[in-house]
mmCIF file of C-alpha atoms and ligand atoms in Angstrom:
data_model
loop_
_atom_site.group_PDB
_atom_site.id
_atom_site.type_symbol
_atom_site.label_atom_id
_atom_site.label_comp_id
_atom_site.label_asym_id
_atom_site.label_seq_id
_atom_site.Cartn_x
_atom_site.Cartn_y
_atom_site.Cartn_z
ATOM 1 C CA MET A 180 137.343 99.136 131.814
ATOM 2 C CA ASN A 181 136.822 95.426 132.165
ATOM 3 C CA LEU A 182 140.198 93.959 133.019
ATOM 4 C CA THR A 183 141.235 90.317 132.809
ATOM 5 C CA LYS A 184 142.473 88.540 135.934
ATOM 6 C CA GLU A 185 146.058 88.962 134.781
ATOM 7 C CA GLU A 186 145.569 92.670 134.127
ATOM 8 C CA GLU A 187 144.004 93.051 137.598
ATOM 9 C CA LYS A 188 147.085 91.395 139.076
ATOM 10 C CA MET A 189 149.362 93.762 137.172
ATOM 11 C CA LEU A 190 147.342 96.692 138.464
ATOM 12 C CA GLY A 191 147.523 95.306 141.981
ATOM 13 C CA GLY A 192 151.323 95.189 141.811
ATOM 14 C CA GLU A 193 151.772 91.397 141.630
ATOM 15 C CA PHE A 194 154.017 91.763 138.556
ATOM 16 C CA GLY A 195 156.199 94.418 140.190
ATOM 17 C CA LYS A 196 156.094 98.186 140.594
ATOM 18 C CA GLY A 197 157.283 98.952 137.049
ATOM 19 C CA THR A 198 154.557 96.904 135.369
ATOM 20 C CA GLN A 199 152.040 98.390 137.793
ATOM 21 C CA LYS A 200 152.998 101.942 136.754
ATOM 22 C CA ALA A 201 152.762 100.942 133.094
ATOM 23 C CA ILE A 202 149.268 99.481 133.374
ATOM 24 C CA GLU A 203 148.083 102.388 135.537
ATOM 25 C CA LEU A 204 148.898 104.697 132.612
ATOM 26 C CA LEU A 205 147.089 102.448 130.105
ATOM 27 C CA VAL A 206 143.998 102.163 132.310
ATOM 28 C CA ALA A 207 143.902 105.959 132.716
ATOM 29 C CA ILE A 208 144.099 106.398 128.929
ATOM 30 C CA GLY A 209 141.475 103.711 128.399
ATOM 31 C CA ASP A 210 139.136 105.390 130.900
ATOM 32 C CA ALA A 211 139.650 108.770 129.215
ATOM 33 C CA TYR A 212 138.595 107.263 125.875
ATOM 34 C CA ASP A 213 135.798 105.057 127.282
ATOM 35 C CA ALA A 214 137.607 101.891 126.218
ATOM 36 C CA GLU A 215 135.834 98.771 127.438
ATOM 37 C CA MET A 216 138.847 96.506 127.485
ATOM 38 C CA MET A 217 142.523 95.993 126.705
ATOM 39 C CA ILE A 218 143.688 94.088 123.634
ATOM 40 C CA PRO A 219 146.987 92.227 123.167
ATOM 41 C CA ILE A 220 149.631 93.881 120.998
ATOM 42 C CA ALA A 221 152.312 92.225 118.893
ATOM 43 C CA ARG A 222 154.937 94.991 119.231
ATOM 44 C CA ALA A 223 155.532 98.607 120.197
ATOM 45 C CA HIS A 224 157.764 101.526 119.252
ATOM 46 C CA ALA A 225 158.592 104.166 121.852
ATOM 47 C CA ALA A 226 159.490 107.611 120.533
ATOM 48 C CA SER A 227 162.262 107.922 123.086
ATOM 49 C CA SER A 228 164.367 111.076 123.336
ATOM 50 C CA GLY A 229 167.188 112.391 125.475
ATOM 51 C CA GLN A 230 164.829 114.669 127.361
ATOM 52 C CA GLU A 231 163.694 114.915 130.988
ATOM 53 C CA GLY A 232 160.081 113.796 130.489
ATOM 54 C CA ASP A 233 161.177 110.636 128.778
ATOM 55 C CA LEU A 234 163.853 109.971 131.369
ATOM 56 C CA TYR A 235 161.347 110.182 134.227
ATOM 57 C CA PHE A 236 158.985 107.558 132.862
ATOM 58 C CA VAL A 237 161.449 105.009 131.523
ATOM 59 C CA GLU A 238 163.484 105.143 134.756
ATOM 60 C CA LEU A 239 160.272 104.773 136.769
ATOM 61 C CA LEU A 240 159.488 101.545 134.929
ATOM 62 C CA ALA A 241 163.090 100.298 134.870
ATOM 63 C CA SER A 242 163.617 100.887 138.598
ATOM 64 C CA GLY A 243 160.394 98.965 139.260
ATOM 65 C CA GLY A 244 161.801 95.939 137.413
ATOM 66 C CA ALA A 245 159.592 96.276 134.302
ATOM 67 C CA LYS A 246 160.554 94.276 131.204
ATOM 68 C CA CYS A 247 159.018 94.525 127.740
ATOM 69 C CA ARG A 248 156.739 91.589 127.016
ATOM 70 C CA VAL A 249 156.656 92.249 123.267
ATOM 71 C CA PRO A 250 159.351 93.614 120.905
ATOM 72 C CA THR A 251 159.619 97.333 121.687
ATOM 73 C CA SER A 252 161.984 99.472 119.622
ATOM 74 C CA THR A 253 163.412 102.911 120.415
ATOM 75 C CA ASN A 254 163.607 106.251 118.623
ATOM 76 C CA PRO A 255 166.933 108.054 118.129
ATOM 77 C CA VAL A 256 168.548 110.031 120.923
ATOM 78 C CA TYR A 257 172.175 110.780 119.970
ATOM 79 C CA ASP A 258 175.546 109.140 119.746
ATOM 80 C CA ILE A 259 176.968 110.675 122.908
ATOM 81 C CA GLU A 260 180.598 109.639 122.410
ATOM 82 C CA PHE A 261 180.695 110.812 118.819
ATOM 83 C CA PHE A 262 179.204 114.229 119.567
ATOM 84 C CA HIS A 263 181.432 114.710 122.616
ATOM 85 C CA ARG A 264 184.394 114.395 120.273
ATOM 86 C CA MET A 265 182.865 116.920 117.836
ATOM 87 C CA PHE A 266 181.252 119.607 120.022
ATOM 88 C CA GLU A 267 180.785 120.868 123.550
ATOM 89 C CA ILE A 268 177.646 119.281 125.003
ATOM 90 C CA PRO A 269 176.573 120.484 128.458
ATOM 91 C CA SER A 270 177.346 117.602 130.841
ATOM 92 C CA ASP A 271 173.856 117.653 132.397
ATOM 93 C CA GLU A 272 172.294 117.206 128.919
ATOM 94 C CA ALA A 273 174.615 114.333 128.065
ATOM 95 C CA GLU A 274 173.828 112.714 131.402
ATOM 96 C CA VAL A 275 170.077 112.780 130.665
ATOM 97 C CA ALA A 276 170.672 111.116 127.276
ATOM 98 C CA ARG A 277 172.986 108.506 128.807
ATOM 99 C CA ARG A 278 170.465 107.627 131.511
ATOM 100 C CA VAL A 279 167.591 107.393 128.998
ATOM 101 C CA MET A 280 169.568 104.997 126.812
ATOM 102 C CA GLU A 281 170.616 102.927 129.812
ATOM 103 C CA ALA A 282 167.044 102.702 131.172
ATOM 104 C CA TYR A 283 165.641 101.508 127.830
ATOM 105 C CA LYS A 284 168.298 98.801 127.895
ATOM 106 C CA ARG A 285 167.203 97.775 131.399
ATOM 107 C CA VAL A 286 163.563 97.358 130.319
ATOM 108 C CA GLY A 287 164.710 95.077 127.504
ATOM 109 C CA ALA A 288 163.805 97.334 124.566
ATOM 110 C CA ILE A 289 165.292 96.807 121.100
ATOM 111 C CA LEU A 290 167.946 99.541 121.057
ATOM 112 C CA SER A 291 167.283 100.529 117.447
ATOM 113 C CA TRP A 292 167.574 104.310 118.085
ATOM 114 C CA SER A 293 165.864 104.807 114.747
ATOM 115 C CA CYS A 294 162.713 106.620 113.609
ATOM 116 C CA LEU A 295 162.092 104.050 110.841
ATOM 117 C CA PRO A 296 161.924 100.851 112.954
ATOM 118 C CA TYR A 297 159.012 99.670 110.805
ATOM 119 C CA LEU A 298 161.405 99.064 107.869
ATOM 120 C CA THR A 299 163.968 96.836 109.554
ATOM 121 C CA GLU A 300 164.272 96.410 113.322
ATOM 122 C CA ASN A 301 160.617 96.033 114.361
ATOM 123 C CA VAL A 302 158.364 95.431 111.365
ATOM 124 C CA PRO A 303 154.599 95.081 111.949
ATOM 125 C CA LEU A 304 152.604 92.624 109.866
ATOM 126 C CA PHE A 305 149.324 93.277 108.093
ATOM 127 C CA GLY A 306 146.444 93.042 110.549
ATOM 128 C CA GLU A 307 148.562 93.159 113.720
ATOM 129 C CA THR A 308 147.575 95.285 116.697
ATOM 130 C CA VAL A 309 150.551 97.405 117.757
ATOM 131 C CA ALA A 310 151.386 100.565 119.744
ATOM 132 C CA PHE A 311 153.673 102.802 117.676
ATOM 133 C CA SER A 312 154.613 106.386 118.464
ATOM 134 C CA GLU A 313 156.656 108.697 116.179
ATOM 135 C CA SER A 314 155.342 110.942 113.400
ATOM 136 C CA SER A 315 156.081 108.834 110.333
ATOM 137 C CA ALA A 316 155.631 105.511 112.126
ATOM 138 C CA THR A 317 151.973 105.819 113.153
ATOM 139 C CA PRO A 318 150.518 106.648 109.703
ATOM 140 C CA TYR A 319 152.938 104.307 107.901
ATOM 141 C CA VAL A 320 151.970 101.371 110.098
ATOM 142 C CA ASN A 321 148.229 102.069 109.803
ATOM 143 C CA SER A 322 148.105 102.962 106.130
ATOM 144 C CA VAL A 323 150.982 101.340 104.267
ATOM 145 C CA ILE A 324 151.367 98.146 106.312
ATOM 146 C CA GLY A 325 147.761 97.768 107.469
ATOM 147 C CA ALA A 326 148.461 97.056 111.134
ATOM 148 C CA THR A 327 146.472 99.098 113.664
ATOM 149 C CA THR A 328 147.911 101.626 116.093
ATOM 150 C CA ASN A 329 146.760 104.761 117.826
ATOM 151 C CA ARG A 330 148.898 107.888 117.741
ATOM 152 C CA GLU A 331 150.879 106.908 120.815
ATOM 153 C CA ALA A 332 153.204 108.962 122.970
ATOM 154 C CA ALA A 333 156.634 107.594 123.920
ATOM 155 C CA GLN A 334 155.249 106.790 127.374
ATOM 156 C CA SER A 335 152.027 105.064 126.313
ATOM 157 C CA ALA A 336 153.903 103.015 123.691
ATOM 158 C CA LEU A 337 156.514 101.933 126.240
ATOM 159 C CA ALA A 338 153.783 101.096 128.767
ATOM 160 C CA ALA A 339 152.014 99.010 126.116
ATOM 161 C CA GLY A 340 155.297 97.227 125.336
ATOM 162 C CA VAL A 341 155.724 96.358 129.023
ATOM 163 C CA VAL A 342 152.124 95.243 129.591
ATOM 164 C CA GLY A 343 151.809 93.635 126.144
ATOM 165 C CA ARG A 344 148.406 95.276 125.725
ATOM 166 C CA THR A 345 146.764 98.557 124.813
ATOM 167 C CA PRO A 346 143.275 99.948 125.501
ATOM 168 C CA LYS A 347 140.844 99.225 122.692
ATOM 169 C CA TYR A 348 139.734 102.583 121.313
ATOM 170 C CA GLY A 349 140.403 104.916 118.376
ATOM 171 C CA LEU A 350 142.105 103.377 115.359
ATOM 172 C CA HIS A 351 141.872 99.880 116.804
ATOM 173 C CA MET A 352 138.180 99.994 115.841
ATOM 174 C CA LYS A 353 137.081 99.708 112.225
ATOM 175 C CA GLU A 354 134.475 102.480 112.476
ATOM 176 C CA ASN A 355 137.170 104.976 113.499
ATOM 177 C CA ARG A 356 139.346 104.114 110.497
ATOM 178 C CA LYS A 357 136.946 105.837 108.167
ATOM 179 C CA GLY A 358 138.238 108.622 105.881
ATOM 180 C CA THR A 359 137.257 112.135 106.950
ATOM 181 C CA VAL A 360 138.374 114.378 104.089
ATOM 182 C CA LEU A 361 138.799 113.955 100.343
ATOM 183 C CA ILE A 362 142.022 115.338 98.854
ATOM 184 C CA ARG A 363 142.112 115.627 95.071
ATOM 185 C CA VAL A 364 145.735 115.699 93.955
ATOM 186 C CA GLU A 365 145.988 117.465 90.614
ATOM 187 C CA ALA A 366 149.673 118.336 90.985
ATOM 188 C CA THR A 367 152.201 116.030 89.338
ATOM 189 C CA LEU A 368 154.274 114.471 92.118
ATOM 190 C CA LYS A 369 157.732 114.047 90.637
ATOM 191 C CA ASP A 370 159.845 112.968 93.582
ATOM 192 C CA SER A 371 160.011 112.443 97.316
ATOM 193 C CA PHE A 372 160.303 116.179 97.991
ATOM 194 C CA ASP A 373 156.929 116.708 96.314
ATOM 195 C CA TYR A 374 155.503 114.152 98.754
ATOM 196 C CA THR A 375 157.149 116.143 101.552
ATOM 197 C CA LEU A 376 155.348 119.292 100.387
ATOM 198 C CA LEU A 377 152.101 117.385 99.892
ATOM 199 C CA GLY A 378 152.295 116.030 103.451
ATOM 200 C CA GLN A 379 153.093 119.469 104.824
ATOM 201 C CA PHE A 380 150.134 120.994 102.943
ATOM 202 C CA VAL A 381 147.625 118.259 103.836
ATOM 203 C CA GLY A 382 148.550 118.360 107.546
ATOM 204 C CA GLU A 383 148.247 122.149 107.625
ATOM 205 C CA GLN A 384 144.881 122.072 105.855
ATOM 206 C CA ILE A 385 143.094 119.347 107.752
ATOM 207 C CA GLY A 386 144.788 119.401 111.165
ATOM 208 C CA TYR A 387 143.320 116.273 112.715
ATOM 209 C CA GLY A 388 141.745 113.730 110.367
ATOM 210 C CA ILE A 389 142.055 110.807 107.952
ATOM 211 C CA PRO A 390 142.627 112.088 104.402
ATOM 212 C CA VAL A 391 141.704 110.038 101.347
ATOM 213 C CA LEU A 392 143.879 111.033 98.395
ATOM 214 C CA THR A 393 142.835 110.629 94.778
ATOM 215 C CA GLY A 394 144.602 111.545 91.537
ATOM 216 C CA ILE A 395 147.904 109.818 92.331
ATOM 217 C CA THR A 396 148.597 107.653 89.305
ATOM 218 C CA ARG A 397 152.065 106.249 90.054
ATOM 219 C CA ARG A 398 152.769 103.920 93.002
ATOM 220 C CA PRO A 399 154.659 106.035 95.572
ATOM 221 C CA SER A 400 158.058 104.748 96.674
ATOM 222 C CA THR A 401 158.835 103.800 100.271
ATOM 223 C CA GLU A 402 160.696 107.108 100.762
ATOM 224 C CA GLU A 403 157.826 109.134 99.284
ATOM 225 C CA LEU A 404 155.357 107.472 101.630
ATOM 226 C CA ILE A 405 157.663 108.007 104.622
ATOM 227 C CA ASN A 406 157.929 111.708 103.785
ATOM 228 C CA PHE A 407 154.188 112.112 103.357
ATOM 229 C CA CYS A 408 153.612 110.375 106.710
ATOM 230 C CA ALA A 409 156.234 112.372 108.627
ATOM 231 C CA MET A 410 155.173 115.777 107.350
ATOM 232 C CA SER A 411 151.383 115.353 107.480
ATOM 233 C CA ASN A 412 151.695 114.032 111.040
ATOM 234 C CA THR A 413 153.895 116.987 112.046
ATOM 235 C CA SER A 414 152.150 119.935 110.393
ATOM 236 C CA GLY A 415 148.896 118.199 111.375
ATOM 237 C CA ALA A 416 147.809 115.116 113.313
ATOM 238 C CA VAL A 417 147.358 112.552 110.549
ATOM 239 C CA SER A 418 147.544 109.066 112.056
ATOM 240 C CA MET A 419 146.192 107.381 108.981
ATOM 241 C CA PHE A 420 145.464 108.099 105.314
ATOM 242 C CA TYR A 421 144.302 106.306 102.210
ATOM 243 C CA ILE A 422 145.523 106.320 98.648
ATOM 244 C CA PRO A 423 143.009 103.807 97.287
ATOM 245 C CA GLY A 424 144.772 101.321 95.048
ATOM 246 C CA PHE A 425 148.165 101.897 96.672
ATOM 247 C CA THR A 426 147.551 101.677 100.418
ATOM 248 C CA VAL A 427 146.336 98.357 101.687
ATOM 249 C CA GLU A 428 143.084 98.814 103.503
ATOM 250 C CA ALA A 429 140.688 100.252 100.940
ATOM 251 C CA GLN A 430 140.742 99.643 97.220
ATOM 252 C CA THR A 431 138.196 102.345 96.387
ATOM 253 C CA VAL A 432 137.300 105.831 97.631
ATOM 254 C CA GLU A 433 133.877 104.543 98.736
ATOM 255 C CA GLU A 434 135.518 101.821 100.810
ATOM 256 C CA ALA A 435 137.903 104.324 102.414
ATOM 257 C CA PHE A 436 134.944 106.478 103.509
ATOM 258 C CA GLN A 437 132.949 103.381 104.493
ATOM 259 C CA GLY A 438 130.318 104.415 101.932
ATOM 260 C CA ASP A 439 129.977 107.985 103.189
ATOM 261 C CA VAL A 440 131.950 109.965 100.558
ATOM 262 C CA PRO A 441 131.917 113.705 101.375
ATOM 263 C CA THR A 442 130.858 116.196 98.741
ATOM 264 C CA ASP A 443 133.495 118.760 99.782
ATOM 265 C CA ASN A 444 137.118 118.267 98.924
ATOM 266 C CA ILE A 445 140.499 119.973 99.018
ATOM 267 C CA THR A 446 142.287 120.269 95.691
ATOM 268 C CA VAL A 447 146.079 120.291 95.473
ATOM 269 C CA THR A 448 147.615 121.789 92.365
ATOM 270 C CA GLU A 449 151.225 122.810 91.661
ATOM 271 C CA ALA A 450 150.308 126.255 93.007
ATOM 272 C CA GLU A 451 149.519 124.887 96.509
ATOM 273 C CA LEU A 452 152.792 122.956 96.603
ATOM 274 C CA GLU A 453 154.735 125.991 95.407
ATOM 275 C CA HIS A 454 153.093 128.175 98.046
ATOM 276 C CA THR A 455 153.801 125.585 100.754
ATOM 277 C CA TRP A 456 157.444 125.534 99.699
ATOM 278 C CA GLU A 457 157.731 129.336 99.706
ATOM 279 C CA GLU A 458 156.246 129.533 103.196
ATOM 280 C CA LEU A 459 159.004 127.278 104.537
ATOM 281 C CA GLN A 460 161.880 129.527 103.462
ATOM 282 C CA THR A 461 163.279 132.153 105.770
ATOM 283 C CA THR A 462 166.402 132.995 103.769
ATOM 284 C CA SER A 463 168.556 132.259 100.720
ATOM 285 C CA GLY A 464 172.226 132.740 99.860
ATOM 286 C CA LYS A 465 175.101 131.557 102.074
ATOM 287 C CA ILE A 466 174.497 128.480 104.230
ATOM 288 C CA ASP A 467 176.491 127.116 107.203
ATOM 289 C CA PHE A 468 175.281 123.524 107.241
ATOM 290 C CA VAL A 469 173.051 120.942 105.592
ATOM 291 C CA MET A 470 171.062 118.492 107.690
ATOM 292 C CA LEU A 471 169.434 115.443 106.098
ATOM 293 C CA GLY A 472 167.782 112.387 107.593
ATOM 294 C CA CYS A 473 164.691 113.654 109.401
ATOM 295 C CA PRO A 474 163.144 111.064 109.248
ATOM 296 C CA HIS A 475 166.275 108.916 109.137
ATOM 297 C CA TYR A 476 167.565 108.330 105.648
ATOM 298 C CA THR A 477 167.051 104.929 104.069
ATOM 299 C CA LEU A 478 169.832 103.022 102.320
ATOM 300 C CA LYS A 479 168.478 104.230 98.981
ATOM 301 C CA GLN A 480 168.687 107.869 100.075
ATOM 302 C CA VAL A 481 172.245 107.452 101.411
ATOM 303 C CA GLU A 482 173.176 105.874 98.074
ATOM 304 C CA GLU A 483 171.641 108.863 96.283
ATOM 305 C CA VAL A 484 173.730 111.307 98.341
ATOM 306 C CA ALA A 485 176.875 109.271 97.585
ATOM 307 C CA ARG A 486 176.058 109.375 93.879
ATOM 308 C CA LEU A 487 175.490 113.139 93.944
ATOM 309 C CA LEU A 488 178.736 113.746 95.886
ATOM 310 C CA GLU A 489 180.922 111.377 93.859
ATOM 311 C CA GLY A 490 184.141 113.198 92.940
ATOM 312 C CA LYS A 491 182.993 116.483 94.575
ATOM 313 C CA LYS A 492 184.033 118.404 97.694
ATOM 314 C CA ILE A 493 181.657 119.994 100.154
ATOM 315 C CA HIS A 494 182.400 123.706 100.549
ATOM 316 C CA GLY A 495 184.832 124.495 103.403
ATOM 317 C CA GLY A 496 182.297 126.720 105.158
ATOM 318 C CA VAL A 497 179.516 124.094 105.195
ATOM 319 C CA SER A 498 178.998 121.186 107.619
ATOM 320 C CA PHE A 499 177.122 118.304 106.040
ATOM 321 C CA TRP A 500 175.154 115.788 108.113
ATOM 322 C CA ILE A 501 173.010 112.752 107.405
ATOM 323 C CA CYS A 502 171.164 110.919 110.216
ATOM 324 C CA ALA A 503 170.487 107.227 109.626
ATOM 325 C CA SER A 504 170.002 104.048 111.627
ATOM 326 C CA ALA A 505 172.943 101.839 112.612
ATOM 327 C CA THR A 506 171.525 99.163 110.304
ATOM 328 C CA THR A 507 171.527 101.534 107.319
ATOM 329 C CA LYS A 508 174.993 102.877 108.054
ATOM 330 C CA THR A 509 176.436 99.373 108.368
ATOM 331 C CA LEU A 510 175.104 98.442 104.926
ATOM 332 C CA ALA A 511 176.038 101.809 103.414
ATOM 333 C CA LYS A 512 179.594 101.389 104.701
ATOM 334 C CA ARG A 513 179.772 97.895 103.235
ATOM 335 C CA MET A 514 178.562 99.216 99.897
ATOM 336 C CA GLY A 515 181.087 102.073 99.745
ATOM 337 C CA TYR A 516 178.587 104.961 100.134
ATOM 338 C CA ILE A 517 179.965 106.126 103.480
ATOM 339 C CA ASP A 518 183.519 106.342 102.119
ATOM 340 C CA THR A 519 182.315 108.456 99.185
ATOM 341 C CA ILE A 520 180.348 110.809 101.447
ATOM 342 C CA GLU A 521 183.193 111.145 103.963
ATOM 343 C CA LYS A 522 185.733 111.716 101.199
ATOM 344 C CA ALA A 523 183.594 114.632 100.030
ATOM 345 C CA GLY A 524 183.603 116.008 103.591
ATOM 346 C CA GLY A 525 180.191 114.781 104.825
ATOM 347 C CA ASN A 526 179.194 112.867 107.974
ATOM 348 C CA VAL A 527 176.704 110.041 108.445
ATOM 349 C CA VAL A 528 175.705 109.724 112.102
ATOM 350 C CA VAL A 529 173.731 106.942 113.769
ATOM 351 C CA ASP A 530 171.363 106.788 116.770
ATOM 352 C CA THR A 531 170.752 110.526 116.453
ATOM 353 C CA CYS A 532 167.677 112.724 116.171
ATOM 354 C CA ILE A 533 167.916 116.285 114.868
ATOM 355 C CA ASP A 534 165.864 117.441 117.874
ATOM 356 C CA GLU A 535 168.572 116.892 120.482
ATOM 357 C CA PRO A 536 171.018 119.158 122.340
ATOM 358 C CA CYS A 537 173.997 117.715 120.442
ATOM 359 C CA TRP A 538 173.171 120.210 117.660
ATOM 360 C CA THR A 539 173.121 123.335 119.830
ATOM 361 C CA VAL A 540 176.261 124.564 118.095
ATOM 362 C CA TYR A 541 174.122 125.306 115.010
ATOM 363 C CA LYS A 542 171.491 127.313 116.851
ATOM 364 C CA ASP A 543 172.568 130.661 115.417
ATOM 365 C CA LYS A 544 173.578 129.382 112.006
ATOM 366 C CA VAL A 545 171.889 129.211 108.636
ATOM 367 C CA GLY A 546 170.783 125.704 107.805
ATOM 368 C CA MET A 547 169.466 123.857 104.795
ATOM 369 C CA THR A 548 167.387 120.710 104.905
ATOM 370 C CA ASP A 549 164.969 118.677 102.812
ATOM 371 C CA SER A 550 162.682 118.262 105.825
ATOM 372 C CA PRO A 551 160.176 120.849 107.108
ATOM 373 C CA LYS A 552 160.033 118.739 110.280
ATOM 374 C CA CYS A 553 163.762 119.301 110.811
ATOM 375 C CA ALA A 554 163.356 123.046 110.148
ATOM 376 C CA TYR A 555 160.486 123.224 112.622
ATOM 377 C CA TYR A 556 162.117 121.323 115.471
ATOM 378 C CA ARG A 557 165.604 122.783 115.286
ATOM 379 C CA ARG A 558 164.399 126.384 115.034
ATOM 380 C CA PHE A 559 167.613 127.437 113.307
ATOM 381 C CA LYS A 560 168.356 131.103 112.976
ATOM 382 C CA ASP A 561 167.416 130.823 109.324
ATOM 383 C CA VAL A 562 166.579 127.912 107.097
ATOM 384 C CA VAL A 563 166.242 126.920 103.478
ATOM 385 C CA VAL A 564 164.081 123.883 102.722
ATOM 386 C CA ALA A 565 164.588 122.176 99.357
ATOM 387 C CA GLY A 566 164.921 118.779 97.702
ATOM 388 C CA LEU A 567 167.941 116.526 98.147
ATOM 389 C CA GLU A 568 169.673 117.489 94.895
ATOM 390 C CA ASP A 569 169.431 121.184 95.755
ATOM 391 C CA CYS A 570 170.763 120.496 99.270
ATOM 392 C CA VAL A 571 173.798 118.661 97.911
ATOM 393 C CA GLU A 572 174.467 121.271 95.241
ATOM 394 C CA ALA A 573 174.241 124.079 97.816
ATOM 395 C CA ALA A 574 176.593 122.181 100.150
ATOM 396 C CA VAL A 575 179.182 122.062 97.375
ATOM 397 C CA ARG A 576 178.744 125.706 96.374
ATOM 398 C CA GLY A 577 178.362 127.034 99.945
ATOM 399 C CA LYS A 578 175.151 128.820 99.060
ATOM 400 C CA TYR A 579 171.624 128.377 97.781
ATOM 401 C CA GLU A 580 170.273 130.870 95.276
HETATM 402 FE FE1 LIG B 603 163.467 111.225 113.345
HETATM 403 FE FE2 LIG B 603 164.038 113.048 115.138
HETATM 404 FE FE3 LIG B 603 163.315 113.801 112.753
HETATM 405 S S1 LIG B 603 162.926 111.183 115.475
HETATM 406 S S2 LIG B 603 161.873 112.229 112.178
HETATM 407 S S3 LIG B 603 165.181 112.662 113.251
HETATM 408 S S4 LIG B 603 162.766 114.822 114.660
#
């Protein structure tokens, strides 16, 4: 790669050991992808977690004096104090999480602990070059906002935040932002759970690629787009997609494919969505807990839960959890939603990912969630996956049938 004088100095250690380690990683990635140069970024989002691999790299940079040069937000870990009060958490696990959170503070990251930073704490602008990791974040930023990012790891995104640059390859180049597969949506998409199933199906079908979706006649809501992004980039590796007319970068199918529209396509009818839904279920009947907020719930979704729970009581045998950002919870509290949910027996937790050891207590229990990503990562004993209304109704009744 051709490096600038400043980048050479970083690589030579003149900006400190931490920055040197960060740029070493970026140069290695750039070399692997035959990138010719680095390009400046406006912001980054590191998909941090309370796990050993993450701890190693962020402490390596922090101990070497690295500081983020551009706004760099963080993914959820868990609210250690809160969960210590609720459950037994092995002390070595809690120590890893504590050290991760401390190290991100030392490198000057925005301590958002949220998987939707692109909505509030660290919002890219159209046309910006950024380095965002996290399943929903990468496709949302590329497709809905129209900034450019590769499908970063926590480490490469943090390194980019420290160096303020990223290697120029992949989705930072127009020719690589070309659609690869045509998806004809014939199913009627009623709500955000249908977008969840659509994302799950598309990711499973195409694996790695850039789908171009046609047949969607109503503008999808923010939550519907988030769900499509999170699920297609979990069941598959979908860093970008097009819904011509609704996503920003291409107004027509031809534009999305850069003139090269494929003759083959994948058709999605109600039958495919139904089959996708059936495949996600491992049980029905009595449930032990409901887990919502993977990705983190928005204010609108928290409001919806409060509305559905108004005047009701969650069944005594069911624990009810919603994960959301601190920003969302603050507003939801102010607006009375948190009081309604807590009065019904539910909990809204901040800073927390469902894929963390704080939930180990539920390992052998039967869970219900509206997120296939949650079901996949938590590997509960058994799981029911259904839309929000069904989750709330089952929480009140203690069972899903
Ligand atoms: Fe967010 Fe963790 Fe789910 S980062 S999307 S709550 S797996």
